[in-house]
Coordinates of C-alpha atoms in Angstrom, one line a residue:
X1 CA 21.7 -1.1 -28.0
X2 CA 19.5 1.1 -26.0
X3 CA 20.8 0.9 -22.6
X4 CA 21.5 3.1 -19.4
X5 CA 24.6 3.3 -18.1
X6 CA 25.5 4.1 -14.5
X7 CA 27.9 6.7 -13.1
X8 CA 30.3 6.3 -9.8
X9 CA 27.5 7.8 -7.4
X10 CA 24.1 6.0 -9.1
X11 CA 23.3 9.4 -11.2
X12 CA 21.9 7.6 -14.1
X13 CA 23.1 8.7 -17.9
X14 CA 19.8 10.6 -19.0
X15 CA 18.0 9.7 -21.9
X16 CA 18.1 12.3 -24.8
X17 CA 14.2 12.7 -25.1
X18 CA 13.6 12.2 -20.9
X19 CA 16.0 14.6 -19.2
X20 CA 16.8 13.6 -15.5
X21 CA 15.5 15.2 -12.7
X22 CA 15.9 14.3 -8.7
X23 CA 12.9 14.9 -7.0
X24 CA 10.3 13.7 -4.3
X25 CA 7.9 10.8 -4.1
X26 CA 5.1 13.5 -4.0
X27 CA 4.5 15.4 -7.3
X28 CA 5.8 18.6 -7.3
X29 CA 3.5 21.8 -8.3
X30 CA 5.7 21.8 -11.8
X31 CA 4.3 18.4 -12.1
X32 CA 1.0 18.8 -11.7
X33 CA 0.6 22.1 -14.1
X34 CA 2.2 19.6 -16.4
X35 CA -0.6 16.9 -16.4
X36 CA -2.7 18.4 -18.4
X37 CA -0.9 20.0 -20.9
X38 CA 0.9 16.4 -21.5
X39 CA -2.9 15.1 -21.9
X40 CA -3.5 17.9 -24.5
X41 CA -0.8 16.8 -26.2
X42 CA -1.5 12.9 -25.8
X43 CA -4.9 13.2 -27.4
X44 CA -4.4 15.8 -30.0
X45 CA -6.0 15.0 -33.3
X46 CA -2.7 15.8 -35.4
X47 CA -0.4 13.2 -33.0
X48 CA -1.2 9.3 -33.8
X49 CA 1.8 8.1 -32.9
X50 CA 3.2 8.1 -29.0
X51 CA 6.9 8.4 -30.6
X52 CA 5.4 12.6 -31.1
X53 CA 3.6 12.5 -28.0
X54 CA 6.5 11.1 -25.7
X55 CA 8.9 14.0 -27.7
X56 CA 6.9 16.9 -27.6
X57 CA 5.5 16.3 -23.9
X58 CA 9.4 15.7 -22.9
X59 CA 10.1 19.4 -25.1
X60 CA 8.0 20.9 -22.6
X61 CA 9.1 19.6 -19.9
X62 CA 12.8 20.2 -20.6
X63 CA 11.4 23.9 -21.1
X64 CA 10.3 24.3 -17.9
X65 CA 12.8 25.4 -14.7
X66 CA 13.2 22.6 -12.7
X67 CA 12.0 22.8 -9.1
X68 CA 14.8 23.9 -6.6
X69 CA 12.9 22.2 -3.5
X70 CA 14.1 19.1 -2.0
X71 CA 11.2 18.6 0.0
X72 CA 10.9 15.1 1.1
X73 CA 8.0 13.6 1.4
X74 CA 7.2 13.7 5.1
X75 CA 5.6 10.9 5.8
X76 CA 7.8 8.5 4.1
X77 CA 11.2 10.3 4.0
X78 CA 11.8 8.5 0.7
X79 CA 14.5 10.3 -1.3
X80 CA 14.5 9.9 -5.1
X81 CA 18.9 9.7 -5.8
X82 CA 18.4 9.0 -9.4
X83 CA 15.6 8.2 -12.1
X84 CA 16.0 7.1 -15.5
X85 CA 14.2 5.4 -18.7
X86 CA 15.4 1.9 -19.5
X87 CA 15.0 1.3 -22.9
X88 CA 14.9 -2.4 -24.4
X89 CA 18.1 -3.7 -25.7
X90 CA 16.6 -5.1 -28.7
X91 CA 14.4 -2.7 -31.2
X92 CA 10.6 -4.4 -31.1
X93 CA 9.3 -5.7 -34.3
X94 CA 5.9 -6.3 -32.5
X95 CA 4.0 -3.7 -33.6
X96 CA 0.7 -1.9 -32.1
X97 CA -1.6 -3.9 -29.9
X98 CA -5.4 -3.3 -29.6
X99 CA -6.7 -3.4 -26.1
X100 CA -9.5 -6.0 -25.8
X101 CA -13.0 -6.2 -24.4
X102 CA -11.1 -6.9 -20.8
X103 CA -8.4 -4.1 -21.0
X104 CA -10.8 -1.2 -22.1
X105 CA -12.2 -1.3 -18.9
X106 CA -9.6 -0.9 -16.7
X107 CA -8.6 2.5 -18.2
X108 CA -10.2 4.1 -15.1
X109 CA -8.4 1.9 -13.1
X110 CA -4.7 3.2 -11.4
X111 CA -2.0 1.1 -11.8
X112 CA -1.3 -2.2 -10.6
X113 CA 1.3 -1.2 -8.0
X114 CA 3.1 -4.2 -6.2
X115 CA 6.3 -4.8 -4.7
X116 CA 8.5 -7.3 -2.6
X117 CA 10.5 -7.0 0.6
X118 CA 14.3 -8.5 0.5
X119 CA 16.7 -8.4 3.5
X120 CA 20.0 -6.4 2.9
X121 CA 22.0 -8.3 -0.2
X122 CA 25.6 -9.3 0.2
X123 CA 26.5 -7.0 -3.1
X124 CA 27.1 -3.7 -3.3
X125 CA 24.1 -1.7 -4.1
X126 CA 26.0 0.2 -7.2
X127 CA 26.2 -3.1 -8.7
X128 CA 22.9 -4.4 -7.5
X129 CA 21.4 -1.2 -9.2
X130 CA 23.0 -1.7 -12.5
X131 CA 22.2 -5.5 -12.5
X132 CA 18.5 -4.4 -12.3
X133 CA 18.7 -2.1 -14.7
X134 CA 20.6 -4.2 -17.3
X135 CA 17.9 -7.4 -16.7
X136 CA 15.2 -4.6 -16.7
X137 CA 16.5 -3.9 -20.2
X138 CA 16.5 -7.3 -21.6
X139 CA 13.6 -8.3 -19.5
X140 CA 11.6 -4.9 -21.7
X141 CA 12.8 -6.9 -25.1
X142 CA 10.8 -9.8 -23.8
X143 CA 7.7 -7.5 -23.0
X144 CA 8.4 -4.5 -25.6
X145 CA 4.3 -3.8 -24.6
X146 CA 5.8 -2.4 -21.6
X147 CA 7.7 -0.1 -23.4
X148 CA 5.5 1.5 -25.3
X149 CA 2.8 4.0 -24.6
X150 CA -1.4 4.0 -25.0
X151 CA -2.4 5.5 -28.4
X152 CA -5.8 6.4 -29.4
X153 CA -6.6 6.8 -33.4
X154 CA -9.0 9.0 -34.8
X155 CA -11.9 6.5 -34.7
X156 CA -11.4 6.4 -31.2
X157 CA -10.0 2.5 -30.8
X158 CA -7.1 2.6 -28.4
X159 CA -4.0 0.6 -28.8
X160 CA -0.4 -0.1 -27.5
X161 CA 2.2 1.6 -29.5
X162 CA 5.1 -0.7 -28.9
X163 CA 7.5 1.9 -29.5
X164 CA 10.5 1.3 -27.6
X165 CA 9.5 4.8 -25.5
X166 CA 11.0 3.0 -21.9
X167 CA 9.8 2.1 -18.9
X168 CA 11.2 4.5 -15.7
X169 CA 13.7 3.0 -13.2
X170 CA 14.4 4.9 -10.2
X171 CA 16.5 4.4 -7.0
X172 CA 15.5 5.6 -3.9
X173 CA 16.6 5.3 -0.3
X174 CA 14.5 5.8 2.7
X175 CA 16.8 6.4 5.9
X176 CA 14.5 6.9 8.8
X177 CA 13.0 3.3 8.3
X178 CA 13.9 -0.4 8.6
X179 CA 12.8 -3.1 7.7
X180 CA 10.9 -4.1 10.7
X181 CA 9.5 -0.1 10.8
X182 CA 7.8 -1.2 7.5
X183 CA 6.6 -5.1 8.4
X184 CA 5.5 -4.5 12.0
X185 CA 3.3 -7.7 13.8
X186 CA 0.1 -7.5 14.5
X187 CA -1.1 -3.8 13.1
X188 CA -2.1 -1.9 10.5
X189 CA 0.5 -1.5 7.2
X190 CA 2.4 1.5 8.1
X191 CA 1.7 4.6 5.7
X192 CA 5.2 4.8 4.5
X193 CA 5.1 1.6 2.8
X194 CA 2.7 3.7 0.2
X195 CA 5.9 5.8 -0.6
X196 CA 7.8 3.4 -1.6
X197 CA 6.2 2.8 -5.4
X198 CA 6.3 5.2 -8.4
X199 CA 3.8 6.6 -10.4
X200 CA 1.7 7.2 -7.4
X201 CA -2.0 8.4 -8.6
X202 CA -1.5 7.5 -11.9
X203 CA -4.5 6.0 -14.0
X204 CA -4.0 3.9 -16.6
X205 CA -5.4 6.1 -18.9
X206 CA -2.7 8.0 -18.1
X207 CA -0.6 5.4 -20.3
X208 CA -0.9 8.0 -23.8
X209 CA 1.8 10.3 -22.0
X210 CA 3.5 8.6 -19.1
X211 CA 5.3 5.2 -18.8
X212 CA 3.1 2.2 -18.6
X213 CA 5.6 0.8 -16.2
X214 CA 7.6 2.1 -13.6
X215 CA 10.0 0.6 -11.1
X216 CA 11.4 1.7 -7.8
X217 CA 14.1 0.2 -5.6
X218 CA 14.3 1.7 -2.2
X219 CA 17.0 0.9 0.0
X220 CA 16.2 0.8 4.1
X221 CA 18.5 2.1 6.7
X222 CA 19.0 -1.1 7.7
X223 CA 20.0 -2.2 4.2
X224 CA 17.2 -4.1 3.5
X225 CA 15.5 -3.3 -0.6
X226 CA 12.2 -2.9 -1.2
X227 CA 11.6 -3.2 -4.9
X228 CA 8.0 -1.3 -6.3
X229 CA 6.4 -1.8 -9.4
X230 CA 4.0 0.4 -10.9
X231 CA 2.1 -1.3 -14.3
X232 CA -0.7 0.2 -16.2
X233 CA -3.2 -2.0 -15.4
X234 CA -5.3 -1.5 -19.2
X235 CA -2.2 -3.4 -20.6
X236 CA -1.6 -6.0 -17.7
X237 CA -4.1 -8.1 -15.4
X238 CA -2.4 -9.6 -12.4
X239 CA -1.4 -13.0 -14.3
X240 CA 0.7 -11.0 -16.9
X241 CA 2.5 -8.6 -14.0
X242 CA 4.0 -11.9 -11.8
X243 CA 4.8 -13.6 -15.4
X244 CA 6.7 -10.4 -16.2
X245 CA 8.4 -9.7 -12.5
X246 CA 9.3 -13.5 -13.0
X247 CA 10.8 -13.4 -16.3
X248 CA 13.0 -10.3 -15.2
X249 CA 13.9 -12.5 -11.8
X250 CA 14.7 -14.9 -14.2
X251 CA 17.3 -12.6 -16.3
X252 CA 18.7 -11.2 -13.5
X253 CA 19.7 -14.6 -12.6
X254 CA 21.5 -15.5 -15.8
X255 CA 18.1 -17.2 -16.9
X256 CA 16.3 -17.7 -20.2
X257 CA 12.1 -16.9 -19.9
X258 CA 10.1 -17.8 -22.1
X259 CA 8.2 -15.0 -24.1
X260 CA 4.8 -14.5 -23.4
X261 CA 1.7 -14.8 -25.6
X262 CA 0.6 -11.4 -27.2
X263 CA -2.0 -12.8 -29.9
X264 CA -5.0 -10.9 -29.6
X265 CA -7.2 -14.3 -29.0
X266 CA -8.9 -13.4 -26.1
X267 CA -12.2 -11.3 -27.9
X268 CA -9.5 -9.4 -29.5
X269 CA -11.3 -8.6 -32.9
X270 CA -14.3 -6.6 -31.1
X271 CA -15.1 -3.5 -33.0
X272 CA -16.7 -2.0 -29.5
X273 CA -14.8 1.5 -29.1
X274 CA -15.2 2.8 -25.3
X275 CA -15.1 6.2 -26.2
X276 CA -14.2 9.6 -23.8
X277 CA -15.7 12.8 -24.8
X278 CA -14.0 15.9 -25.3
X279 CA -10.6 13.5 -25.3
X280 CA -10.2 13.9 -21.8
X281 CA -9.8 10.9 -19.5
X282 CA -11.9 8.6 -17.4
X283 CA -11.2 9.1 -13.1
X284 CA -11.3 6.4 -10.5
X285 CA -14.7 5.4 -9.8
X286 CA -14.2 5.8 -6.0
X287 CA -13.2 8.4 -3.5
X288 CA -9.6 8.2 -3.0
X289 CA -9.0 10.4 -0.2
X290 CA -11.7 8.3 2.1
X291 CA -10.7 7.0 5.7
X292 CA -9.0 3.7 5.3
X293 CA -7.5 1.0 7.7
X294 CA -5.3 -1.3 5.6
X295 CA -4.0 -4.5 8.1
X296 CA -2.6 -8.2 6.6
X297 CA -4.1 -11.0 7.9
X298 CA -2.6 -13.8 7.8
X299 CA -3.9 -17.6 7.6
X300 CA -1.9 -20.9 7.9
X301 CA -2.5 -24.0 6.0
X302 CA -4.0 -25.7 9.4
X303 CA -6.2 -22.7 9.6
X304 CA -7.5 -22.6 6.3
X305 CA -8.1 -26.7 5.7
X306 CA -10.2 -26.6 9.2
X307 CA -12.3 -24.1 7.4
X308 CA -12.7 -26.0 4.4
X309 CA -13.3 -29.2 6.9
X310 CA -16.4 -27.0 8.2
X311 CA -17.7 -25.4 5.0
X312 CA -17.9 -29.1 3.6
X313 CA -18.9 -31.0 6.4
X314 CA -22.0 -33.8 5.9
X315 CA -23.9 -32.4 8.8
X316 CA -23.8 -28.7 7.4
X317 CA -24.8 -29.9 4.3
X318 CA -27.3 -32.2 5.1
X319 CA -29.2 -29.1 7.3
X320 CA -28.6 -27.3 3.9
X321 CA -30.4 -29.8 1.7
X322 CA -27.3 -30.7 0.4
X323 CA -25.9 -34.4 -0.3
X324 CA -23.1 -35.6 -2.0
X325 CA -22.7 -38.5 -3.5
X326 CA -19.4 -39.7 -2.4
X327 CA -17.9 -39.4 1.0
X328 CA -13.8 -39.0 2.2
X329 CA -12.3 -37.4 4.6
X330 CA -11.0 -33.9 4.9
X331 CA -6.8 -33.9 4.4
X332 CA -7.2 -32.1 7.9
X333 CA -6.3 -34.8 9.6
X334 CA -7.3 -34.1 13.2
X335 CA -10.6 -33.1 11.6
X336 CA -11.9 -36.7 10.7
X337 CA -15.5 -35.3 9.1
X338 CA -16.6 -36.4 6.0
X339 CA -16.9 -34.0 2.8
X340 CA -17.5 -34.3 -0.7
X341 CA -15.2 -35.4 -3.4
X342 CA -16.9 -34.6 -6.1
X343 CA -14.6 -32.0 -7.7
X344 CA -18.1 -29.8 -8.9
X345 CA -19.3 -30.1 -5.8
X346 CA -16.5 -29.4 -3.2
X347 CA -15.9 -26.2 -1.9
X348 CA -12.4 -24.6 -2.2
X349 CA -9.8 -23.9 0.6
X350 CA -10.2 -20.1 -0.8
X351 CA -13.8 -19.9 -0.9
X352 CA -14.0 -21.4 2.6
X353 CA -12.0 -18.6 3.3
X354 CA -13.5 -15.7 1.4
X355 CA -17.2 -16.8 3.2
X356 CA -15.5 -16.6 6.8
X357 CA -14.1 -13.6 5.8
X358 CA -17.2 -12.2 4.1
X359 CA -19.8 -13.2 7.5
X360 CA -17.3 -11.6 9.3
X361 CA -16.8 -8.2 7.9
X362 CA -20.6 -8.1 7.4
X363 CA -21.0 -8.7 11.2
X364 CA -18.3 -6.4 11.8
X365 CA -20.5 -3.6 9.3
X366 CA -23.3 -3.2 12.3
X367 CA -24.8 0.1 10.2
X368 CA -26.0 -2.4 7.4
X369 CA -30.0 -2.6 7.8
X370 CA -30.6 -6.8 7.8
X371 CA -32.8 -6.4 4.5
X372 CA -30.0 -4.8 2.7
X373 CA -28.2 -6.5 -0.2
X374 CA -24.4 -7.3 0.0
X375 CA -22.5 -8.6 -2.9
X376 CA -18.6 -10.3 -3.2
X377 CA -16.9 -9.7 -6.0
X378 CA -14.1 -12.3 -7.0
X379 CA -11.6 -11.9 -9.5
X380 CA -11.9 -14.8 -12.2
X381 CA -9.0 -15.5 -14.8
X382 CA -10.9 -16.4 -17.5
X383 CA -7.8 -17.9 -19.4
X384 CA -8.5 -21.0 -18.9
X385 CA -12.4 -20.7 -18.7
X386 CA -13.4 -19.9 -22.2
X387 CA -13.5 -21.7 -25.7
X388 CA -11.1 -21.8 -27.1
X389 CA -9.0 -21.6 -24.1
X390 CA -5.9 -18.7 -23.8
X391 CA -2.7 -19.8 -22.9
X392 CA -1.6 -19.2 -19.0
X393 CA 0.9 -16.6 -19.9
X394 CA -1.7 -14.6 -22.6
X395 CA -0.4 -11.1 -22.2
X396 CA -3.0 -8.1 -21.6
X397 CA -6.5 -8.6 -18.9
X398 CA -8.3 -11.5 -19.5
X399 CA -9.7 -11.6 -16.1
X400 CA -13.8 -10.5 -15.3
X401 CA -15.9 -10.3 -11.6
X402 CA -17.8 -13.4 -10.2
X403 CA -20.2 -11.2 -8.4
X404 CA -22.1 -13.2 -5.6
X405 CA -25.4 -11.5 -4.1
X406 CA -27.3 -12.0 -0.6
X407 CA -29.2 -10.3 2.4
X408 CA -26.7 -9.2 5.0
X409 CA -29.6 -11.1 7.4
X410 CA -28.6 -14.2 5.7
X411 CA -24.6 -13.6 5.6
X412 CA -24.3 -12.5 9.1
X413 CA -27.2 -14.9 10.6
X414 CA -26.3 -18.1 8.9
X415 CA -23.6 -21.1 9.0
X416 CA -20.2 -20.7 7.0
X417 CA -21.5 -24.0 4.7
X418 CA -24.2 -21.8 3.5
X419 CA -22.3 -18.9 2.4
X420 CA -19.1 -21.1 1.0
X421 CA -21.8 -22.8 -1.2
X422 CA -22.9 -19.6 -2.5
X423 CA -19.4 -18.1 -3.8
X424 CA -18.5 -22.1 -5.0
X425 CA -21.5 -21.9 -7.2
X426 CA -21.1 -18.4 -8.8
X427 CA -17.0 -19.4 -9.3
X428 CA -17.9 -23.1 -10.4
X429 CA -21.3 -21.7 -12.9
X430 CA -18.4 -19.2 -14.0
X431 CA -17.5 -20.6 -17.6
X432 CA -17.6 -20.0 -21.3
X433 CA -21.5 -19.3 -21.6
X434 CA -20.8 -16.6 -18.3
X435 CA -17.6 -15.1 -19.6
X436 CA -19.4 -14.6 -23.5
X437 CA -22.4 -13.1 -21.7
X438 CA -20.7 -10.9 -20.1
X439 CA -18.3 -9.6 -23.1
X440 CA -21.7 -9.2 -25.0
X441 CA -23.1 -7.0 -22.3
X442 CA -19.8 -4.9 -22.4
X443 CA -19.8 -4.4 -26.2
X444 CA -23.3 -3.3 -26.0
X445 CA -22.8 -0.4 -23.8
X446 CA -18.7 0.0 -23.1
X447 CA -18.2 1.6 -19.9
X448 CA -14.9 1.5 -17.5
X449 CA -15.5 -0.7 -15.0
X450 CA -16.7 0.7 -12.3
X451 CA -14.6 -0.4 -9.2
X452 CA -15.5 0.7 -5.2
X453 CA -18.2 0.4 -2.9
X454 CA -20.9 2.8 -3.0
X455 CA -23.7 0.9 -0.7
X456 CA -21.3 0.5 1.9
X457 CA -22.5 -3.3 1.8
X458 CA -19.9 -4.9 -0.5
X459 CA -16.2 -7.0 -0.7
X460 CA -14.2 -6.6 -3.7
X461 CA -11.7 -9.7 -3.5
X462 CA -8.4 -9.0 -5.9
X463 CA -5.2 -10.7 -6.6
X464 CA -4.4 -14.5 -6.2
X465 CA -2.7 -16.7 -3.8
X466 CA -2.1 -18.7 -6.4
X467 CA -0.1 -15.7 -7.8
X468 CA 4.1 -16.4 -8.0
X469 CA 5.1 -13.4 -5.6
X470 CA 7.9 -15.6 -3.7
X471 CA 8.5 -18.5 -5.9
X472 CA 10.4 -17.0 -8.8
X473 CA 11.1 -13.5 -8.0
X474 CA 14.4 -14.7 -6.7
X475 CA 16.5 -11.8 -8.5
X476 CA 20.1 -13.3 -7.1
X477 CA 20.6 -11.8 -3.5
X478 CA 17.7 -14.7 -2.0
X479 CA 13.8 -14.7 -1.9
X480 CA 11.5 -12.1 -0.9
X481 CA 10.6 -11.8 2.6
X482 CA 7.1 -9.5 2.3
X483 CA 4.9 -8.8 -0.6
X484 CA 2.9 -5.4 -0.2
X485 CA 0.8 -3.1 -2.8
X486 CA 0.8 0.7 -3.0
X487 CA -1.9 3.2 -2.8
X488 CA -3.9 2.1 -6.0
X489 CA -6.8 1.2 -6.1
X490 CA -8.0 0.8 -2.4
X491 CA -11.6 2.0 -0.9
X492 CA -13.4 0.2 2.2
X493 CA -14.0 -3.5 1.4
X494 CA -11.1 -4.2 -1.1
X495 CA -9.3 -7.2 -0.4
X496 CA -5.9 -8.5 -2.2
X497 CA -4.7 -12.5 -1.6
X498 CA -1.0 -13.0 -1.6
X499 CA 0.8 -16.2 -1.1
X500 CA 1.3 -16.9 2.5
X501 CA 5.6 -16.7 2.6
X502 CA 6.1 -19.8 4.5
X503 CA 3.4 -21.8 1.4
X504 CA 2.1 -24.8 1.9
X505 CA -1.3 -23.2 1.1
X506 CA -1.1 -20.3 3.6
X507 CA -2.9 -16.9 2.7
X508 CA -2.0 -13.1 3.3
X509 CA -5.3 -11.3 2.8
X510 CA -4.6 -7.3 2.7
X511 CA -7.6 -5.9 3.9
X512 CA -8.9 -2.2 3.6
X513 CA -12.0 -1.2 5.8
X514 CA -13.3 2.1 7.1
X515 CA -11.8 2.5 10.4
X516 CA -15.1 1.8 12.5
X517 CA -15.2 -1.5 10.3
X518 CA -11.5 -2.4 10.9
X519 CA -11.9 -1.8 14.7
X520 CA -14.9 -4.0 14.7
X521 CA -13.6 -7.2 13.1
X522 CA -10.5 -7.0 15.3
X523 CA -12.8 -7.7 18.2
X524 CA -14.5 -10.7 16.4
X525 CA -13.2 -13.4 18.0
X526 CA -14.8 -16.1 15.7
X527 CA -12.6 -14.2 12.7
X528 CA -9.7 -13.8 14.7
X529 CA -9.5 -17.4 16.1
X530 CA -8.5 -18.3 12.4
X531 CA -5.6 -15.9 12.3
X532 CA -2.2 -16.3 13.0
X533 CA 0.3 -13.4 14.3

């Protein structure tokens, strides 16, 4: 039973291949001298298997003096009190797992880092800790994937190596903030909150030599938890990281999850190989040390519905040349206007809400010449899209972009019906024949996908509402009172949706600008009429 145990003051038992170290949020120098001898060792010719990698890159470490600073990060103040790897209490029989057309890409990608806010628990935090680790453990022999480590093979075809390396556990506490230091109304997400995940940086390439998932609880001054998760995001889309989070909520609580699905049915027999020269690494496709604003806006249900009232309205659509065949009327009920009810034909809550949010930033983006092109990307789960479809809880990516393309004259110049009906028609045209094409175009020149927003011009919208970030991730002390993401991969113009936490249909939208940007859409008072404090 491979298991960590805990001692009286949280110092976690060390593995006997990952020696424990206390250190800082931010890497030290030790650390940093370290990456690329660990990637030397990752990639060598004469290690296949990520058992040798994770030893001899551990050997090395161990043979290296440990730093004696204690620095704390200073902007966050987080303390690391103890890290270990959690291994899974049963040994996996699941063997290794080719990544597929849709995780390839995201090897340039960082980790998927989200995490949840929970007011102070009525247990100790000694038992808390080891509860999370123990459910962490089991919740590993559900997902052994997670446990395992990238491993590229001679030909150059990358796979997960299920095993049983761990996934790192830390605790943390941050004394000089609270929770409402951390979830304050009305501004811009404090830059401590970015402290508060693990494996900060990381890419998922990175997944040959470090964990491919990381966890971090952090406990306030005020008592309140924040618990950060860090997942390589080659080996997870968004779909399979809540599954997982829910199935260890679940465990904590005495539960029973079902497994997931780790049949490679979702174009997992291509022989494409994305291949990296020299065996060195791909890099984020964007600059990361850019000037962003990060702010959650929030939308209620009223808010959203009277959006979707307007983006489907009869007399919009009628100036639009467009005319249903069937009339009802909008579930806003003190909105009595007509829409359509044709389920092809009616636009979404969420892409009502995506155009008012795309007009507005490209208002906001008063730089942008009129004749210039700006585009929306919108993540698509394809699990349910293609033919045959993949089950809902289909472990790996299975996820591509619905990219929808206009002038920013027409965007910023013209009604909300028209630019809703653009992003319903790429999402609703987005099906089997799409998601094929699109796999074929990959395979015939494999790249990374190349994520940011080089023209200035574009939205890149991320996540779901639809995702279960409240409902489930009830881990025994009562549900989560904030969702928020880390540093990873943020540049001006990505957007995440969260569940809004009071449901219903309500939407969080995290949204990262350029500061000019930002300050610009704050004073829009046509965009901020739809949002609540």
């Amino acid at each position: 039973m491979h298991l960590i145990s805990l001692l009286p003051l949280y110092k976690l038992s060390p593995s006997p291949s990952f020696p424990l170290t206390a250190h800082t949020t931010t890497p030290s120098a030790r650390e940093q001298l370290l990456l690329s001898a660990e990637m030397e060792l990752a990639m060598s010719p004469n290690l296949s298997s990520s058992s040798s990698i994770s030893s001899l890159a551990a050997s090395l470490i161990t043979a290296t003096p440990n730093s004696t600073s204690s620095t704390v990060a200073p902007a966050a103040a987080v303390a690391i009190v103890s890290k270990c790897t959690v291994y899974p209490h049963r040994k996996s029989d699941l063997g290794d797992l080719p990544l597929s057309v849709s995780d390839l890409p995201m090897l340039s990608c960082h980790y998927i880092q989200k995490g949840l806010f929970f007011l102070s628990p009525p247990v100790p935090i000694a038992s808390l800790v080891s509860l999370l680790a123990s459910s962490l453990s089991r919740a590993l022999s559900l997902y052994p994937a997670l446990a395992g480590r990238l491993c590229t093979l001679p030909d150059g075809r990358i796979l997960i190596s299920c095993n049983d390396a761990g996934a790192e556990f830390s605790y943390a506490t941050a004394a000089s903030f609270s929770l409402p230091d951390l979830l304050p109304p009305s501004s811009d997400v404090p830059s401590a909150v970015k402290s508060l995940f693990p494996l900060d940086g990381a890419v998922s390439f990175h997944g040959h030599f470090r964990p491919l998932a990381a966890f971090q609880l952090t406990e306030l001054a005020d008592g309140a938890l924040f618990l950060g998760a860090a997942v390589n995001h080659a080996v997870v889309d968004g779909t399979s990281f809540w599954n997982f989070f829910n199935a260890w909520a679940e465990l904590c609580r005495g539960g029973s999850p079902a497994p997931p699905d780790f049949r490679r049915n979702y174009f997992g027999g291509s022989k494409a190989v994305l291949q990296f020269p020299g065996g060195r690494g791909p890099e984020v496709t964007f600059p990361v040390d850019a000037p962003l604003r990060e702010r959650i806006f929030h939308f209620s249900r009223e808010a959203i519905l009277d959006l979707k009232s307007r983006a489907n309205c009869r007399a919009e659509s009628v100036a639009a040349g467009y005319l249903p065949n069937t009339e009802i009327y909008d579930e806003n009920s003190h909105d009595q206007k007509p829409v359509a009810v044709n389920e092809e034909e009616e636009i979404s809550s969420f892409q009502s809400l995506c155009a008012h949010v795309w007009r507005s930033v490209t208002r906001a983006r008063t730089r942008l010449p009129a004749e210039a092109t700006t585009t929306f990307r919108m993540a698509v789960n394809c699990r349910g899209r293609v033919a045959p479809r993949v089950a809902s809880n289909y472990f790996g990516n299975a996820i591509q972009s619905a990219p929808t393309k206009a002038l920013v004259a027409e965007v910023a110049g013209r009604d909300l019906r028209w630019t809703a009906e653009l992003l319903h028609r790429s999402v609703a045209d987005y099906r089997n024949e799409a998601v094929r094409r699109v796999v074929a175009e990959w395979e015939a020149a494999p790249r990374c996908f190349p994520l940011g927003n080089p023209d200035g011009a574009g939205i890149t919208m991320g996540s779901s509402h639809r995702f279960p970030m409240y409902e489930g991730n009830d881990f025994g002390w009562g549900q989560a009172v904030a969702v928020r993401s880390g540093r990873a991969n943020k540049f001006d113009g990505k957007m995440s949706a969260f569940p809004g936490r009071e449901g219903g249909g309500s939407v969080d939208l995290e949204v990262c600008l350029a500061p000019e940007t930002m300050a610009a859409l704050l004073r829009d008072d046509e965009f901020m009429s739809y949002v609540s404090p």
